[in-house]
Short mmCIF file of C-alpha atoms in Angstrom, two decimals:
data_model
loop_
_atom_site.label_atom_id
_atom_site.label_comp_id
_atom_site.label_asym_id
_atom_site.label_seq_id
_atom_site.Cartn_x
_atom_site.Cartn_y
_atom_site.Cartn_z
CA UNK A 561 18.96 -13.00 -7.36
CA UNK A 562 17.82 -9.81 -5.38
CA UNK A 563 14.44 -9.89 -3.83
CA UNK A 564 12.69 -6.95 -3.27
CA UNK A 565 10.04 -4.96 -3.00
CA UNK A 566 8.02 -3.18 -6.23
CA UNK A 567 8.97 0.25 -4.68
CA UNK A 568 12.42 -0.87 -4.63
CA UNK A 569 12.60 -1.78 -7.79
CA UNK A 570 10.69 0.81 -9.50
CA UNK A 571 13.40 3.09 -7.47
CA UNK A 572 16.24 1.68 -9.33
CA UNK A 573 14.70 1.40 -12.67
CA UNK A 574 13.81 5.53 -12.43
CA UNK A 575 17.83 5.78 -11.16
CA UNK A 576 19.34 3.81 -14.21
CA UNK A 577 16.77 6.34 -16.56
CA UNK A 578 18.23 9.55 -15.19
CA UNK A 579 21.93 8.10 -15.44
CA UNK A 580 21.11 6.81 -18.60
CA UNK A 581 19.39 10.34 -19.61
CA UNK A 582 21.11 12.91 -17.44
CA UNK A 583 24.60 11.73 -16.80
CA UNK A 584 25.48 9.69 -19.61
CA UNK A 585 24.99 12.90 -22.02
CA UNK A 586 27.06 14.83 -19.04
CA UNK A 587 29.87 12.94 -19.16
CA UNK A 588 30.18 12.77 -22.83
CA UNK A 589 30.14 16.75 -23.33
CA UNK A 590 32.79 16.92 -19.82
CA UNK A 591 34.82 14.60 -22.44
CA UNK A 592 34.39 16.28 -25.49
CA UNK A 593 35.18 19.75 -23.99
CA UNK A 594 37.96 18.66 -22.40
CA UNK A 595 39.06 17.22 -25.93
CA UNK A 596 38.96 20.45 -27.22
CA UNK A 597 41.06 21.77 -25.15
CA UNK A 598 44.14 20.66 -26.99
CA UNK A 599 47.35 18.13 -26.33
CA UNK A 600 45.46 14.65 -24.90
CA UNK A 601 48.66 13.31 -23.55
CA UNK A 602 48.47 16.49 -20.62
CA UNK A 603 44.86 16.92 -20.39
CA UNK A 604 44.75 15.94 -16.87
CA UNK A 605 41.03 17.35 -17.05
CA UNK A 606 40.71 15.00 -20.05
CA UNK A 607 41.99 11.99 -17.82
CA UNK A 608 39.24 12.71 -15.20
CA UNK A 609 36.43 12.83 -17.51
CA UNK A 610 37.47 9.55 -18.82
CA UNK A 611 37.30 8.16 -15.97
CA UNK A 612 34.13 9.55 -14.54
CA UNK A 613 32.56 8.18 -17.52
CA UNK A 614 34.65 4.74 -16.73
CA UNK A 615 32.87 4.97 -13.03
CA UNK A 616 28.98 6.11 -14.64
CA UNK A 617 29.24 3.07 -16.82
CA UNK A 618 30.24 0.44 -14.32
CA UNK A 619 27.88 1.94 -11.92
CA UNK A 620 25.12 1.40 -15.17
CA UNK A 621 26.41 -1.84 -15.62
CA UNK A 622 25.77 -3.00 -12.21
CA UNK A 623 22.48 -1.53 -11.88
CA UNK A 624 21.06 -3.02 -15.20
CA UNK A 625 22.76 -6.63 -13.51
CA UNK A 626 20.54 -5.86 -10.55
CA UNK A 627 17.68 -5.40 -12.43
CA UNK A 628 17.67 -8.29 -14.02
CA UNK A 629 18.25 -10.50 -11.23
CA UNK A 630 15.58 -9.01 -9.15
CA UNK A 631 12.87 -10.42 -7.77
CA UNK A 632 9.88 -8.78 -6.59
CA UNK A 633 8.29 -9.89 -3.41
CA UNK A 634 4.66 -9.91 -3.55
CA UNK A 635 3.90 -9.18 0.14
CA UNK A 636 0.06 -10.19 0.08
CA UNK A 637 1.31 -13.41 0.43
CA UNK A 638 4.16 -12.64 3.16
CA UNK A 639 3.23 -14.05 6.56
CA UNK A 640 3.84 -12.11 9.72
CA UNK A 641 4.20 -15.14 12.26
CA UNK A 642 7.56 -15.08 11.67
CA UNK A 643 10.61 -12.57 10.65
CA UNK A 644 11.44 -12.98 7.00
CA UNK A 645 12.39 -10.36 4.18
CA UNK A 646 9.74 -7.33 4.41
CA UNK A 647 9.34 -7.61 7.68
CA UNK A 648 8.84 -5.09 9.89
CA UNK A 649 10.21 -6.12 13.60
CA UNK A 650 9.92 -3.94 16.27
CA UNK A 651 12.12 -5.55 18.88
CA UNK A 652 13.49 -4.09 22.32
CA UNK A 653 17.31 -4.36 23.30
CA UNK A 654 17.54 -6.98 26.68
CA UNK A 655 20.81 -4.86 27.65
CA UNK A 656 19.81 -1.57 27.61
CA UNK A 657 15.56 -1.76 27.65
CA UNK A 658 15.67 0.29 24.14
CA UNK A 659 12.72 0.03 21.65
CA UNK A 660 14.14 -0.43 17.77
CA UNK A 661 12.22 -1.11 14.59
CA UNK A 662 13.68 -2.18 11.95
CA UNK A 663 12.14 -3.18 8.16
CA UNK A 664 14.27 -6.27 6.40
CA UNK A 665 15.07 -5.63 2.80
CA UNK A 666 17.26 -6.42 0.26
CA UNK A 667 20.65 -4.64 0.23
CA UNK A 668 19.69 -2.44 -2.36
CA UNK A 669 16.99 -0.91 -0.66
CA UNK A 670 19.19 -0.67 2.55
CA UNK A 671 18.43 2.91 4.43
CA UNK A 672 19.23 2.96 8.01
CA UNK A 673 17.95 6.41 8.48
CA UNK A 674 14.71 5.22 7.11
CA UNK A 675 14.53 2.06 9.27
CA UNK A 676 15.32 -0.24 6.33
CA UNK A 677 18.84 -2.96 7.24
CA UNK A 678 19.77 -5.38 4.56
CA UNK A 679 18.77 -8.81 4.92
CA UNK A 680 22.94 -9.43 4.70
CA UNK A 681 23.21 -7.87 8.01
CA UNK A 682 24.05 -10.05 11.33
CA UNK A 683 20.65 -7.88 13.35
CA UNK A 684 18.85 -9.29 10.20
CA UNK A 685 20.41 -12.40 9.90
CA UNK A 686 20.13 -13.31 13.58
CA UNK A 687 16.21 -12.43 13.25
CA UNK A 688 15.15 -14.41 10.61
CA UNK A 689 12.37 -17.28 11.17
CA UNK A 690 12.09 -16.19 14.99
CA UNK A 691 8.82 -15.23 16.14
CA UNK A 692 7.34 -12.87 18.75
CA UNK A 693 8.16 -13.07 22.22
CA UNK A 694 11.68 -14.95 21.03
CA UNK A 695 15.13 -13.20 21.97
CA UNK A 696 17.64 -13.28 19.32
CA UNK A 697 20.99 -13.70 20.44
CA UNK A 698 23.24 -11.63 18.02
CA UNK A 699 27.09 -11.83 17.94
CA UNK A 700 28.10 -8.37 16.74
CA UNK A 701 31.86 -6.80 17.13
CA UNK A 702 31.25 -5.09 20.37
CA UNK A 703 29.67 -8.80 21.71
CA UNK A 704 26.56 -10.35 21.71
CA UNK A 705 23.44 -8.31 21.12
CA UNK A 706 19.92 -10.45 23.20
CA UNK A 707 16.54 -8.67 21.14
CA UNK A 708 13.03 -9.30 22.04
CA UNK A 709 10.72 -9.88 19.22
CA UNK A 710 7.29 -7.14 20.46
CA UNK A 711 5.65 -7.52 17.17
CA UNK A 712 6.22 -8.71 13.01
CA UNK A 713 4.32 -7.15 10.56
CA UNK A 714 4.61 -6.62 6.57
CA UNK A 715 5.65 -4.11 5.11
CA UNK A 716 3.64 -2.96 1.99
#
């Protein structure tokens, strides 16, 4: 199960309908023209369209999966006293004195340039259920990362 939020989801419905709409049909014609172009067994342009279509309808697949499984969070009744999925944390790095924010989603909302880790991540991981004012002590690859909780809000 994949909780997220409505946005979220209503992203990756509209996503499936244009791969369903747009490049479904696309790959189909790449196939058939390539078809037409004669011997099958050294259509190397043939062989690639196969497989794009191979790759478009796992990637379907797996998004219709997701959709099924989701879960959508109804934030009115998400609490801010402590960091959960949908928060917002704005936090500041003990090592270095830096300010981050960071939004906690599920992985297939995931956008680091908009702010937005996975809830799968060790930040997010190590900030779950703490509350403001507590440092997190996170063990990351280059060693362990100590972040003051400023503030938790939701984000809606």
């Amino acid at each position: 199960m994949a909780y997220m939020s409505r946005e979220g989801y209503d992203k990756l419905v509209a996503e499936l309908q244009r791969l369903e709409a747009v490049e479904r049909p696309k790959a189909s014609a790449a196939i058939a023209e390539a078809r037409d172009k004669g011997d099958l067994s050294e259509n190397s342009e043939y062989d690639a369209a196969k497989e794009a279509q191979a790759h478009l309808e796992a990637k379907i697949a797996q998004m219709k999966l997701t959709i099924a499984e989701a879960k959508i969070v109804d934030t009115s009744r998400l609490s801010a006293d402590a960091v959960q999925i949908m928060s917002k944390v704005e936090m500041t790095n003990m090592g270095n004195q830096q300010k981050m924010t960071y939004t906690i989603v599920s992985e297939t909302e995931a956008n680091l340039r908009e702010g937005k880790i996975s809830i799968k991540t060790p930040i997010a991981q190590g900030l779950l259920n703490k509350k403001v004012g507590d440092v997190a002590e996170i063990k990351i690859p280059a060693g362990t990362l100590k972040l003051r909780i400023d503030k938790i809000s939701i984000e809606l």
